[in-house]
XYZ file of C-alpha atoms in Angstrom:
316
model
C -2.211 10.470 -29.786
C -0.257 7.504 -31.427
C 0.882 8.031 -34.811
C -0.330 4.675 -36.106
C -3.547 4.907 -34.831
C -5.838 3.862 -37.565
C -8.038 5.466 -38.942
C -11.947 4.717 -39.384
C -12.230 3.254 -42.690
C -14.299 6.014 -44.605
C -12.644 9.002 -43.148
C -9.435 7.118 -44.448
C -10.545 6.947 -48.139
C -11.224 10.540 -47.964
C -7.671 11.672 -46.411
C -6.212 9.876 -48.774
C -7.813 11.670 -51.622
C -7.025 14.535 -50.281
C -3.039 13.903 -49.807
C -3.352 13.232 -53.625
C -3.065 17.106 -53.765
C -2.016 18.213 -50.442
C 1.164 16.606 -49.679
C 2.635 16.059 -46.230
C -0.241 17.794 -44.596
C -1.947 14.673 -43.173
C -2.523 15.829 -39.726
C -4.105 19.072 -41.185
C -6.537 17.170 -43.607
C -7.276 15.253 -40.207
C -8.443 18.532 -38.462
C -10.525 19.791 -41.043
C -12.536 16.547 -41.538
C -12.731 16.891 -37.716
C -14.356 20.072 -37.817
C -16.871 19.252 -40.447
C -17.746 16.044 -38.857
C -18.099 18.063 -35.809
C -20.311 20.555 -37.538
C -17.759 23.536 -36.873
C -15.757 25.797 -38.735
C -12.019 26.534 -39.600
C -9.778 29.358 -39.627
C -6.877 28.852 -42.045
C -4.153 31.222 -40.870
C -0.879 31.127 -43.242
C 1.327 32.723 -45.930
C 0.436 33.060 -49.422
C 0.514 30.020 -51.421
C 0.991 27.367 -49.037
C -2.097 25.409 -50.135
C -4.937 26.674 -48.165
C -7.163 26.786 -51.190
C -6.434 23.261 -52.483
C -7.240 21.904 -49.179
C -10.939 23.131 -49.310
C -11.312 22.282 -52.719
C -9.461 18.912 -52.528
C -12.498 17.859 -49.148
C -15.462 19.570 -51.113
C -14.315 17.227 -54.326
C -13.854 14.252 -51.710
C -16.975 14.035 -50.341
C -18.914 15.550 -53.245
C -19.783 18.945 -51.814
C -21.159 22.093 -53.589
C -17.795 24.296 -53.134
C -18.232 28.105 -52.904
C -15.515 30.539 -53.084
C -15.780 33.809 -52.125
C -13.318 36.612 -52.145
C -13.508 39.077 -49.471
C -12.365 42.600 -50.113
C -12.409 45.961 -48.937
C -15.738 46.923 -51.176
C -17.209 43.748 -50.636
C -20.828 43.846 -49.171
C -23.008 41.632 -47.162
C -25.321 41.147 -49.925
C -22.729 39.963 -52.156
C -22.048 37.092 -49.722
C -26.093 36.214 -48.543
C -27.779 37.059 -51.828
C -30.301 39.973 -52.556
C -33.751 40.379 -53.423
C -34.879 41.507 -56.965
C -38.156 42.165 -58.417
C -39.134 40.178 -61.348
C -41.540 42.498 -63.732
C -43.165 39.900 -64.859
C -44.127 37.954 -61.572
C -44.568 41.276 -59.876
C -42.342 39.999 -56.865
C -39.527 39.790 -55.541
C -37.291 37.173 -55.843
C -34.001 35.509 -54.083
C -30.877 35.564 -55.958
C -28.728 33.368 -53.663
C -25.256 34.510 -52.884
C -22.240 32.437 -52.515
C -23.121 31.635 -49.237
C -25.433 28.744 -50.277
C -22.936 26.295 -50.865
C -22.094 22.773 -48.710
C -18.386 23.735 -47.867
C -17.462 27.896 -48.607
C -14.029 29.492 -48.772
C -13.627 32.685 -47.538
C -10.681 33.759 -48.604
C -8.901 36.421 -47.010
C -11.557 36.909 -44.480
C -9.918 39.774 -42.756
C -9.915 42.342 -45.983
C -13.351 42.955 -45.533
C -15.538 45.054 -43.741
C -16.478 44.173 -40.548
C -20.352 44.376 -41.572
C -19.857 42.421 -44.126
C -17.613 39.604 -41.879
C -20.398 39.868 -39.480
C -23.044 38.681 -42.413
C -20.989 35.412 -42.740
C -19.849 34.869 -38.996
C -23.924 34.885 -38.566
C -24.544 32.556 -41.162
C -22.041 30.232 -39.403
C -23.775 30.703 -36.236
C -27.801 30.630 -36.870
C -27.525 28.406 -39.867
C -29.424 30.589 -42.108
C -29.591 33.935 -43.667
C -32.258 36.707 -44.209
C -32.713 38.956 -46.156
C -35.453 41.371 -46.718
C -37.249 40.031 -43.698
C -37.602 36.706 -44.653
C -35.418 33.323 -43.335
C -33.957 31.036 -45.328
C -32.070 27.877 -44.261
C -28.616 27.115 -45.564
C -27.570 24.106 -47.243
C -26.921 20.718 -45.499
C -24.269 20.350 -44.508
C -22.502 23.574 -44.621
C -19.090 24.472 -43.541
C -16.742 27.224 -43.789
C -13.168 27.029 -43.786
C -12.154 31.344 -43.749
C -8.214 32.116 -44.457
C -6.491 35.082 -43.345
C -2.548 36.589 -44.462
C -1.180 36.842 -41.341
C 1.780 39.090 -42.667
C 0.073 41.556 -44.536
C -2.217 43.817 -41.521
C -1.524 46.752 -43.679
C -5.688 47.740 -44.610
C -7.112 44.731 -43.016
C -9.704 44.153 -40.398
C -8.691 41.676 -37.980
C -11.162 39.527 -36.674
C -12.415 40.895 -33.162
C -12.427 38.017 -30.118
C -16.453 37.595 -30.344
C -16.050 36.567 -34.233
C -12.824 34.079 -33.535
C -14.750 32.281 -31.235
C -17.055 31.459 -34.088
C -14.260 29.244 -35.567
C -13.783 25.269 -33.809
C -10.269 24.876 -35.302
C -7.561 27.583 -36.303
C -5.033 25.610 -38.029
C -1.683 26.612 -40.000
C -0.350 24.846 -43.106
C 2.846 25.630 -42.821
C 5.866 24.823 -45.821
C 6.671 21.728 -47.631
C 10.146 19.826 -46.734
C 12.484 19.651 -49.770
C 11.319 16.312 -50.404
C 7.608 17.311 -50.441
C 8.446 20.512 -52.344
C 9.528 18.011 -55.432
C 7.157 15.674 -55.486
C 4.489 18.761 -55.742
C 6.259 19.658 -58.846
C 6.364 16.478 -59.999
C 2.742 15.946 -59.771
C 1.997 19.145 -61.303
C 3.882 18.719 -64.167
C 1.076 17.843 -66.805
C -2.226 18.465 -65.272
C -3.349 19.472 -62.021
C -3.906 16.896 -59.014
C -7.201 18.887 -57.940
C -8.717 18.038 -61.516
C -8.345 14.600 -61.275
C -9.556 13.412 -58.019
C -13.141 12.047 -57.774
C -15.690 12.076 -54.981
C -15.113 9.024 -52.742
C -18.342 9.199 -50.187
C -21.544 10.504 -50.804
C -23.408 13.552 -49.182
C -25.487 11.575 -47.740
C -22.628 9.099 -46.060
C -21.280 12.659 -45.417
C -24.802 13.596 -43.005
C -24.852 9.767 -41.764
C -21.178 10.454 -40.313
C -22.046 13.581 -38.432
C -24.968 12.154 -36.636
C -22.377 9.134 -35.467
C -20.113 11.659 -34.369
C -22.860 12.985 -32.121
C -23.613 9.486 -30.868
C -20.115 9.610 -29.520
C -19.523 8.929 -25.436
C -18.208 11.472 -23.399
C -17.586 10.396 -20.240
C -18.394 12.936 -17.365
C -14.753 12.407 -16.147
C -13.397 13.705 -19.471
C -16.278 16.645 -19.386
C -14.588 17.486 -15.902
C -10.890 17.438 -17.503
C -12.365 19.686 -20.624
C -13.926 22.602 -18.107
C -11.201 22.497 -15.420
C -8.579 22.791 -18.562
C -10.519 26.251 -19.800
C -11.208 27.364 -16.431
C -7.255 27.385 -16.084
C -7.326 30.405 -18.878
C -9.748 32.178 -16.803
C -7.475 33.271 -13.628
C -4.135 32.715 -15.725
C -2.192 35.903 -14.312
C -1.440 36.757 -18.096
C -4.612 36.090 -19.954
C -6.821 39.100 -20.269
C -9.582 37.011 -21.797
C -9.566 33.305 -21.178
C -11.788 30.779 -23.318
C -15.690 30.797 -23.139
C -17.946 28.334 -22.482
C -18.489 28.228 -26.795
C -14.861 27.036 -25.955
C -16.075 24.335 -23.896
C -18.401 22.978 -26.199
C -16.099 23.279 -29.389
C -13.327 21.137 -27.551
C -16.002 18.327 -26.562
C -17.723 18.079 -29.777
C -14.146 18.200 -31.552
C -13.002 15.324 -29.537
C -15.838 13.327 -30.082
C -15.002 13.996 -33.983
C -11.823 12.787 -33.360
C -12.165 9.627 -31.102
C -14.712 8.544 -34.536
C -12.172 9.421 -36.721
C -9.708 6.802 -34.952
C -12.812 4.368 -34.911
C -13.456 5.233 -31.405
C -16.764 5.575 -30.075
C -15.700 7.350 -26.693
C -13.516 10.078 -26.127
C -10.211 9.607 -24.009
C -8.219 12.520 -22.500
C -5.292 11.886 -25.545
C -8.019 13.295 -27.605
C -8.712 16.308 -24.855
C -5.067 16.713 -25.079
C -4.240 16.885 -28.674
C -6.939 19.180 -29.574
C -6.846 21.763 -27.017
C -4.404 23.914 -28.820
C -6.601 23.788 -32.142
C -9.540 24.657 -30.164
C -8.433 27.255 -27.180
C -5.278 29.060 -28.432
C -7.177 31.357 -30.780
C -9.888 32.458 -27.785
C -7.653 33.761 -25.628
C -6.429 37.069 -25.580
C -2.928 37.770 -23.650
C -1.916 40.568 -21.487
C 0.236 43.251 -23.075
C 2.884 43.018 -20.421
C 2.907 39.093 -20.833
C 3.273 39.577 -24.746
C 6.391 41.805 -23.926
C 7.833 39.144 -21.575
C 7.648 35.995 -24.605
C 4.286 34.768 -23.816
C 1.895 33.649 -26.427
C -1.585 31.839 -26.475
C -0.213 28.706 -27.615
C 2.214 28.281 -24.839
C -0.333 29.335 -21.920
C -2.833 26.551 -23.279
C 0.517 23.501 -23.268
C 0.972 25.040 -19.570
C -2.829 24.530 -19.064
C -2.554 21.206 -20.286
C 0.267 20.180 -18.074
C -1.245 21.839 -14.646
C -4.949 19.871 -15.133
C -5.079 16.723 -13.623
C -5.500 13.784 -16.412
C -9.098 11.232 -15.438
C -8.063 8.017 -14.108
C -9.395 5.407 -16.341
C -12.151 3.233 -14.263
């Protein structure tokens, strides 16, 4: 993808606000308005302190979300993330106390020091987009979006996320550090107050809804569809994949390059977009072979290898 590709006018207001706290990051502000235009969900995976929190909070202040946090640990339970039921003496009935769930965009933080009963109550609420509890459904707000972290140093008394839950998540992104010259200019701006605090809302929610329907409007041509499934198929009889990417896989790499190509004011998708994504999308849903581990290989280099073996659409 070019580097000067612009980008569509709103979306650029908003990335903009958002690299008035996050600096240097552009390309990972990018993916996460991607995945919310896209209706998905992101996996933050990254060292302590990096900025993984000020990114979610910097987007839900940007477009003028109700932000949730929630903090997963060991005695966490799935009540205290969907909400419980209490009787009210006076009504004589029960009635919903809604949990942190019920927000537009939700941190999880530290997703993986939790239970897995209690990661399956949010990985469900990302998938049915609802919860229930004590028998009765209730829809969650729109639009809703998770972005989950997880310390990917620290396994001591954690509970990775199993394959089936991963695939949950459109985008697993890393932050990574700050060059020296970013490094100083994030002390200089937090010299006096906070950047976070003083950012305002620059679209509305409902420019926010408007924007995902577009993104759904976006053309995919049948070509490209072609180049998306032949790419996954590759992980399928890859020698040293044990469990290549899904069909959810599929699906998450079209709609996220549909987000994309309307977040460079295109309405159609190319195979640059295909391209660029696939990493984002695929490296995180497949599982490699032990014995391929122990010769070097990793997920992220069997998906460039996949990229470079499936033969790019000719444009028409």
């Amino acid at each position: 993808m070019k580097a000067n590709e612009a980008l569509h006018p709103t979306i650029a207001r908003v990335v903009e606000n958002i690299e008035k706290v996050i600096i240097g990051k552009r390309n990972v502000a990018i993916l996460s308005i991607v995945a919310l235009l896209a209706k998905g969900h992101v996996l933050l995976e990254d060292v302590p302190g990096v900025g993984k929190t000020m990114l979610v909070r910097a987007l839900a202040k940007s477009v003028n979300a109700q932000f949730k946090r929630i903090q997963f640990t060991p005695d966490l339970l799935p009540s205290d993330v969907i909400g419980v039921s209490v009787y009210n003496q006076k009504a004589m009935q029960f009635e919903y106390k809604p949990g942190p769930i019920m927000g537009n965009i939700v941190l999880a933080d530290e997703i993986n020091r939790t239970s897995p009963k209690t990661q399956s109550a949010l990985l469900e609420a990302m998938e049915e987009g609802n919860v229930t509890v004590d028998g009765v459904t209730r829809p969650l707000p729109r639009p809703f979006f998770v972005m989950a972290t997880q310390n990917p140093i620290e396994y001591e008394g954690t509970y990775p996320l199993p394959e089936a839950q991963l695939d949950r998540f459109m985008l697993k992104l890393k932050m990574g550090y700050p060059s020296l010259a970013e490094e100083i200019e994030m002390l200089n701006r937090s010299e006096k107050v906070p950047p976070i605090e003083e950012i305002e809302p620059v679209i509305t929610m409902e420019e926010l809804l408007s924007l995902q329907k577009q993104v759904a409007d976006v053309y995919v041509d049948e070509s490209v569809k072609r180049y998306i499934v032949e790419m996954v198929q590759q992980s399928r009889a890859d020698a040293s994949v044990y469990l290549g990417v899904s069909p959810r896989g599929s699906v998450a790499l079209m709609k996220a390059a549909q987000a994309y190509a309307f977040v460079h004011g295109r309405g159609f998708v190319i195979p640059d977009d295909v391209q660029f994504l696939a990493p984002y999308v695929l490296s995180h849903r497949i599982i490699v072979k032990s014995e391929a581990k122990f010769d070097g290989f990793t997920a992220e280099e069997i998906v460039a290898h996949m990229i470079k073996r499936t033969p790019v659409p000719i444009q028409r």
